[in-house]
PDB file of C-alpha atoms in Angstrom:
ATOM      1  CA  UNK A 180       0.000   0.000   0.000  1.00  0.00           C
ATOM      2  CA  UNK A 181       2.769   2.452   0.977  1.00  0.00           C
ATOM      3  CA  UNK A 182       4.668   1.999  -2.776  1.00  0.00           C
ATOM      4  CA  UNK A 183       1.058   2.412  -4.139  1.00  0.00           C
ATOM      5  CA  UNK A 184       1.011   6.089  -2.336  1.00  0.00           C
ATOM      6  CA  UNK A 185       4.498   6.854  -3.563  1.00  0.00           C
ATOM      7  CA  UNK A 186       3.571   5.881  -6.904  1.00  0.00           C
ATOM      8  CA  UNK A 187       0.501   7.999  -7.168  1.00  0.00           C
ATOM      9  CA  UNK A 188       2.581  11.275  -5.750  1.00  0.00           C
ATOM     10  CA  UNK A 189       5.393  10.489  -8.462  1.00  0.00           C
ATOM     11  CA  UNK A 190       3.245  10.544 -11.229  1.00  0.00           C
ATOM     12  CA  UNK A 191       1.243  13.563 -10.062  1.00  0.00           C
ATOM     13  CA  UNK A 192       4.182  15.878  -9.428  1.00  0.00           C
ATOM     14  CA  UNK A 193       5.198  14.424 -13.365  1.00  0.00           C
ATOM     15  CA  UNK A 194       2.236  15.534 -15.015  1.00  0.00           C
ATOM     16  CA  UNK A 195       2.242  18.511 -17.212  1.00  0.00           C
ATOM     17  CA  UNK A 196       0.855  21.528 -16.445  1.00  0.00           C
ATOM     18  CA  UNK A 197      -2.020  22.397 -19.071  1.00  0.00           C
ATOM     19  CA  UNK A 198      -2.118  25.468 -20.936  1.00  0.00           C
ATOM     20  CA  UNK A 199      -5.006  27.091 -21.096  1.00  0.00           C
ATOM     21  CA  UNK A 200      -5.566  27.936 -24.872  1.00  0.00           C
ATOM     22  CA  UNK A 201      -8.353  30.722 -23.860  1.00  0.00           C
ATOM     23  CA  UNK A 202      -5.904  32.780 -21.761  1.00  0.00           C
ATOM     24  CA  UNK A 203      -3.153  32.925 -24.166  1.00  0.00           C
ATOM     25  CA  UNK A 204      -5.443  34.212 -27.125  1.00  0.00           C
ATOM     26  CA  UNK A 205      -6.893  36.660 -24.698  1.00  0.00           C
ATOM     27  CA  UNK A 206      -3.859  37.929 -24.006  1.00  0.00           C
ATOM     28  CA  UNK A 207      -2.471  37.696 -27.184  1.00  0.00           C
ATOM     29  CA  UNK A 208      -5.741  39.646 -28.820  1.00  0.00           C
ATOM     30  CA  UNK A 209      -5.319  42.054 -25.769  1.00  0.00           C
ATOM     31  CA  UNK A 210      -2.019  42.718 -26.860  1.00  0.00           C
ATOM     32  CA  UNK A 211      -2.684  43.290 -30.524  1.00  0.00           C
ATOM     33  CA  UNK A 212      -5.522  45.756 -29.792  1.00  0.00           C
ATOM     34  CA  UNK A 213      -3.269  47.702 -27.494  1.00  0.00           C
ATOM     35  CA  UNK A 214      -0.347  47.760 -30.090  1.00  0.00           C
ATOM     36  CA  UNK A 215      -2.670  48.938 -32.672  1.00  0.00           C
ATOM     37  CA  UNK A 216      -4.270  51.673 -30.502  1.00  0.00           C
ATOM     38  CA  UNK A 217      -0.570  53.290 -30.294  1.00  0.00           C
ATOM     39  CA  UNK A 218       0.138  53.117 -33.629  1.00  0.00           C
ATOM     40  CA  UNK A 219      -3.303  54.532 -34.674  1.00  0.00           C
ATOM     41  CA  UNK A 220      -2.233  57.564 -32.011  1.00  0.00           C
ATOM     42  CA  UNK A 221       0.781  58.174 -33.333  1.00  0.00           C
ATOM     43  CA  UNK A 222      -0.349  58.275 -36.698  1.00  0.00           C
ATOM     44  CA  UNK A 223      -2.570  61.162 -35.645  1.00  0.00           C
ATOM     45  CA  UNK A 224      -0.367  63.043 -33.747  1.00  0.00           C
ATOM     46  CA  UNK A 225       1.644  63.402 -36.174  1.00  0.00           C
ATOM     47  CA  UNK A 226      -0.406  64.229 -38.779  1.00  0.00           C
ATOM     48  CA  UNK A 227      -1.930  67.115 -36.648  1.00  0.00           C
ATOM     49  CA  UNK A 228      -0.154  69.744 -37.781  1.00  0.00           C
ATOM     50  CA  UNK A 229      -0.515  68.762 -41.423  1.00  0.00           C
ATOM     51  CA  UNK A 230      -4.374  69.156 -40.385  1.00  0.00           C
ATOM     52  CA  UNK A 231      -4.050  72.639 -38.520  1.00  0.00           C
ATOM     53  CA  UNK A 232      -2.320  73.947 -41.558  1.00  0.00           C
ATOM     54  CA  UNK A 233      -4.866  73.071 -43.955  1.00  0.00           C
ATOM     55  CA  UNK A 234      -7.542  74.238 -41.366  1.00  0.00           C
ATOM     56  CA  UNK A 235      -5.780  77.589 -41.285  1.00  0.00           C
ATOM     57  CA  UNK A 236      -5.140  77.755 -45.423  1.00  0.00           C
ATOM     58  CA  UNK A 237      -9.132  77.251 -46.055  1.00  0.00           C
ATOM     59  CA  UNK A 238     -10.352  79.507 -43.403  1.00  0.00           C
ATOM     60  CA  UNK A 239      -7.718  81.941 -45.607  1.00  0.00           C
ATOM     61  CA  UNK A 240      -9.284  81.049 -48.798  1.00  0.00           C
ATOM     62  CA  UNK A 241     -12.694  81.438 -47.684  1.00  0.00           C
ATOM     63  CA  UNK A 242     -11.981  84.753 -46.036  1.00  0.00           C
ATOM     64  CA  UNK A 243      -9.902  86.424 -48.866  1.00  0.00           C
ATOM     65  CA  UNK A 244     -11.446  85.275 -51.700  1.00  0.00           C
ATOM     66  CA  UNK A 245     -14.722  84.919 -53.357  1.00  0.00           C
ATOM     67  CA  UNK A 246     -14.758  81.048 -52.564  1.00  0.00           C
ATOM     68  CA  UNK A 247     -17.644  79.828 -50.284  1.00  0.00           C
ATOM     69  CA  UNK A 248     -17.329  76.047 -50.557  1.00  0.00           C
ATOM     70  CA  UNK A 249     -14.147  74.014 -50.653  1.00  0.00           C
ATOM     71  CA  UNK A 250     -13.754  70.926 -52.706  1.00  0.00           C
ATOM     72  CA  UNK A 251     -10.383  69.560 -51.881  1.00  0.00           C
ATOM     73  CA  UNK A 252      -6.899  70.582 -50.547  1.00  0.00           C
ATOM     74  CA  UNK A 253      -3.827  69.861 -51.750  1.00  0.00           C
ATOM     75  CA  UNK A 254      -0.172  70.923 -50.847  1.00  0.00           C
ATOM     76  CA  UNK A 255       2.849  70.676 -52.905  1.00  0.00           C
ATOM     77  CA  UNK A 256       6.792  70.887 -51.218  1.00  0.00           C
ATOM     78  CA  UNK A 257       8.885  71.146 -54.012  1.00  0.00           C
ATOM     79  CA  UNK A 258      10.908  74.506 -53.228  1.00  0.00           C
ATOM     80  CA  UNK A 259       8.273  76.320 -51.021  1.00  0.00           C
ATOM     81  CA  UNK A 260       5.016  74.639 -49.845  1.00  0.00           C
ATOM     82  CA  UNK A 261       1.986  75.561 -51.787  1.00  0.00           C
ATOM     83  CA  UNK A 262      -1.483  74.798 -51.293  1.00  0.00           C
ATOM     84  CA  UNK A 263      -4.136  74.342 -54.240  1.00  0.00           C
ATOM     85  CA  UNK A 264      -7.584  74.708 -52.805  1.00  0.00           C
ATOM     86  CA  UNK A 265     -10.532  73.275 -55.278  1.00  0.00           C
ATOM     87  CA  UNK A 266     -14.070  74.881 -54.792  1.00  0.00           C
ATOM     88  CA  UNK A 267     -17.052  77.163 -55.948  1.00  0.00           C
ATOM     89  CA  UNK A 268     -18.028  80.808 -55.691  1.00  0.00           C
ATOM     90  CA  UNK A 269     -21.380  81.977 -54.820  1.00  0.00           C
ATOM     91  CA  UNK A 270     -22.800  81.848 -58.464  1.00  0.00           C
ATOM     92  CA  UNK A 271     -21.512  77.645 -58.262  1.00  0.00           C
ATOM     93  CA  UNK A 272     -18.488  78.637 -60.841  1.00  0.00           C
ATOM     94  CA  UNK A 273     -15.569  76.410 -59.576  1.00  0.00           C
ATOM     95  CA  UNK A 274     -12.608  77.944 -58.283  1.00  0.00           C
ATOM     96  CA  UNK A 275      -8.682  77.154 -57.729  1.00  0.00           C
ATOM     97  CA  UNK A 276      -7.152  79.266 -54.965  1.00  0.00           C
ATOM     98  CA  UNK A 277      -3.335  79.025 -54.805  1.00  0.00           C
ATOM     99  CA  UNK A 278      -1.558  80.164 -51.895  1.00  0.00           C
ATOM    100  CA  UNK A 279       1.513  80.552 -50.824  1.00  0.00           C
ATOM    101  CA  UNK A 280       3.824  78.328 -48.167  1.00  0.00           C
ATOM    102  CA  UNK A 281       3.425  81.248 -45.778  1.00  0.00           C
ATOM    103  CA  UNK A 282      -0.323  82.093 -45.885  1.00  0.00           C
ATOM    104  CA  UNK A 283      -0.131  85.436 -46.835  1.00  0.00           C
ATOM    105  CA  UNK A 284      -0.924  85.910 -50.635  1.00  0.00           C
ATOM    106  CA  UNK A 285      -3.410  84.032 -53.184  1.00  0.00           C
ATOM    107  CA  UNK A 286      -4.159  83.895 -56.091  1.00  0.00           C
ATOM    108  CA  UNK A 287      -7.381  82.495 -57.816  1.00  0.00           C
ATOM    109  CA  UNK A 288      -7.723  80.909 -60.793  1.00  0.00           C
ATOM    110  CA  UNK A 289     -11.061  79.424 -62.981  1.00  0.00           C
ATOM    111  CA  UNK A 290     -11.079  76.090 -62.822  1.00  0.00           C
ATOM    112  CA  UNK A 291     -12.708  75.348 -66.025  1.00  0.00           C
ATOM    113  CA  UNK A 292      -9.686  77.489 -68.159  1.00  0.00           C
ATOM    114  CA  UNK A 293      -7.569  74.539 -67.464  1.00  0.00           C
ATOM    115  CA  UNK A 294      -8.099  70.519 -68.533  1.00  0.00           C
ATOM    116  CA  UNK A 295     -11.048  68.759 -66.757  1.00  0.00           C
ATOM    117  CA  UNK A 296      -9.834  66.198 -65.007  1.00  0.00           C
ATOM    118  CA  UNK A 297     -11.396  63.202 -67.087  1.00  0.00           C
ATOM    119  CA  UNK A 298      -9.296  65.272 -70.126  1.00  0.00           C
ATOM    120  CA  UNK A 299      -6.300  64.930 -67.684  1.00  0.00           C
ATOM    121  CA  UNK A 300      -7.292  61.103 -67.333  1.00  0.00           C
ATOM    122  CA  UNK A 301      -7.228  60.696 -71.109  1.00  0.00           C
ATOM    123  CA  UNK A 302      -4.264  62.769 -72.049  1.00  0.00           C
ATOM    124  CA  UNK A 303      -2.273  60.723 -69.360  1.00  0.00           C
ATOM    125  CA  UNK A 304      -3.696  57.527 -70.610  1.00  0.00           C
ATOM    126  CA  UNK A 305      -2.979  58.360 -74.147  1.00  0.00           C
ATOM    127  CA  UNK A 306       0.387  59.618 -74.065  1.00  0.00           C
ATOM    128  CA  UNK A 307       2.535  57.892 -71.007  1.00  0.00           C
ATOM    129  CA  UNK A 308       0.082  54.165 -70.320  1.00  0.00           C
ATOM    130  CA  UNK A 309       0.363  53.886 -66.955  1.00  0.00           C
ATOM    131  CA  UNK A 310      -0.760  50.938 -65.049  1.00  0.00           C
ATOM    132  CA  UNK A 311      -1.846  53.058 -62.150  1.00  0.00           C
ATOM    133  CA  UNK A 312      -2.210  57.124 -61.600  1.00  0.00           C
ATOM    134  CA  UNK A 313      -1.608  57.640 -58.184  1.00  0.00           C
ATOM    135  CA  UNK A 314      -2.311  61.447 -57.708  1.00  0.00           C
ATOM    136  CA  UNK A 315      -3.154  64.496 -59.961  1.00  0.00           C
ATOM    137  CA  UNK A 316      -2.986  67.833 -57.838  1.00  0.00           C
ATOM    138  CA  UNK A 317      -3.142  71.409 -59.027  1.00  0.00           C
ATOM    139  CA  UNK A 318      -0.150  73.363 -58.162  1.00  0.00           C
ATOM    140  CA  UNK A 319       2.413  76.792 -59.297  1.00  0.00           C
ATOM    141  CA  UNK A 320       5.727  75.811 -61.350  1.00  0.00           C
ATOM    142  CA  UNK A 321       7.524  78.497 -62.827  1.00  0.00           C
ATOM    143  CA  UNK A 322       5.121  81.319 -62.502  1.00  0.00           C
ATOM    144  CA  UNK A 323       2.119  78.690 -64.186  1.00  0.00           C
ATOM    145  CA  UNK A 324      -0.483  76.954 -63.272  1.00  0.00           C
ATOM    146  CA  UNK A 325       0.383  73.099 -63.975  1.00  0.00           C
ATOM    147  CA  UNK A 326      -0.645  69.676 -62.791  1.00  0.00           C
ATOM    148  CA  UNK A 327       1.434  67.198 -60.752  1.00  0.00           C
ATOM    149  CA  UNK A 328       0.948  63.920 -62.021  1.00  0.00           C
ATOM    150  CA  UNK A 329       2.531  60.804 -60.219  1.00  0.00           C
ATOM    151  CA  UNK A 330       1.561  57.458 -61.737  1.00  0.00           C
ATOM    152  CA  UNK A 331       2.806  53.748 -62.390  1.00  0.00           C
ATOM    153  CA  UNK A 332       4.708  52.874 -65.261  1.00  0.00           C
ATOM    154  CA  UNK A 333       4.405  49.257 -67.521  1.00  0.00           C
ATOM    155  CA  UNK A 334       7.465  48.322 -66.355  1.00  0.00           C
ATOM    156  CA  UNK A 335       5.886  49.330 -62.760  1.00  0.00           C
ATOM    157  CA  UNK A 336       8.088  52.643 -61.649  1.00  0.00           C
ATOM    158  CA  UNK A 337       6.925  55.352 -60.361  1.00  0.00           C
ATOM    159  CA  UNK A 338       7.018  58.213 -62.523  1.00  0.00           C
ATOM    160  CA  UNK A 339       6.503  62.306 -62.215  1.00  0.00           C
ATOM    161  CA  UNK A 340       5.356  64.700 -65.001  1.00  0.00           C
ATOM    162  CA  UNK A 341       4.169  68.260 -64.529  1.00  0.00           C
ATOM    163  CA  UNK A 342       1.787  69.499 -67.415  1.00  0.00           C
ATOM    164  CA  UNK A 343       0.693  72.549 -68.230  1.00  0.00           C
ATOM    165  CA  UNK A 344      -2.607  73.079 -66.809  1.00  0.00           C
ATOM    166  CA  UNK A 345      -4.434  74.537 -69.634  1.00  0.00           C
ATOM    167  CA  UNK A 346      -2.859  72.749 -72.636  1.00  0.00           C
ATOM    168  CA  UNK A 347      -1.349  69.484 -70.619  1.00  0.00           C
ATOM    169  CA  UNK A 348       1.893  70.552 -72.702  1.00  0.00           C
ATOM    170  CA  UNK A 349       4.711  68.573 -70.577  1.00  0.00           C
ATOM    171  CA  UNK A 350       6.843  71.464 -68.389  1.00  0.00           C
ATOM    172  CA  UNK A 351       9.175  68.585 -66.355  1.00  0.00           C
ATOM    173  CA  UNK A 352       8.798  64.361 -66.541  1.00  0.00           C
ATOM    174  CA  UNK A 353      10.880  62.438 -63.872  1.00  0.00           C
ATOM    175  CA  UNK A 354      10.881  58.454 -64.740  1.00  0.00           C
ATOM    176  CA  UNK A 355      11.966  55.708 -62.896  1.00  0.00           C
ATOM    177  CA  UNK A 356      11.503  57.197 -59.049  1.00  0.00           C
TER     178      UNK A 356
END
């Protein structure tokens, strides 16, 4: 009987300990939801003041110019930062406000004296095939108003052309970013 006892305490001080499969995918989720809440924060503090700025640059455009609803914003850092605002005046005529890096001069433009953008889409299309257009933003090079247009290649490589905005008449093309 005694070896019997012993026999019963050496197999229960072998026996694994069992892992409970609910705990460590509780924790493990836990974990993952925490590490994605800090990423999401960071990604929004840092794009904060790219937000303010564009806050400040329509409240600029609305209040200096004839511009009463904003479309879209766009900024462009090539040598200074420039902002392109899209929108319509009071009679529903669209608008392009360009303003300078430091918020104190625009300039405003009519939207339809320069290629629509499905024209844009076409003359992109037609002359340079790209696989994918990434972005088409209204901007200043040179003392003219142009468009920025980044897009994918056939052989897929990012490539950068600035048109002309009226005429689409190629100013700059960068291939092979």
């Amino acid at each position: 009987m005694m070896q019997f006892r012993e026999d019963i305490r050496i197999r229960q001080n072998q026996r694994k300990p069992k892992i409970h499969w609910a705990r460590v995918w509780f924790w493990l989720i836990g974990v993952m939801i925490i590490l994605l809440a800090v990423v999401l924060t960071v990604f929004y503090i840092s794009l904060s003041p790219v937000r303010q700025a564009e806050q400040k640059v329509n409240a600029f455009v609305l209040h200096k110019t004839k511009i009463t609803k904003i479309s879209s914003t766009s900024i462009d850092n090539r040598k200074h930062i420039t902002y392109a605002v899209v929108g319509e005046d009071a009679s529903k005529q669209k608008q392009v406000a360009i303003v300078n890096g430091s918020i104190n001069h625009v300039r405003v433009y009519r939207r339809d004296s320069g290629l629509s953008d499905d024209a844009l889409r076409q003359l992109i299309i037609k002359k340079y095939q790209p696989k994918k257009i990434y972005s088409a933003n209204i901007s200043r090079y040179q003392n003219a108003l142009v468009w920025e247009v980044s897009y994918l290649n056939q052989r897929r490589q990012l490539n950068y052309v600035t048109l002309d905005f009226k005429t689409g008449k190629p100013y700059r093309t960068i291939e092979g970013i």
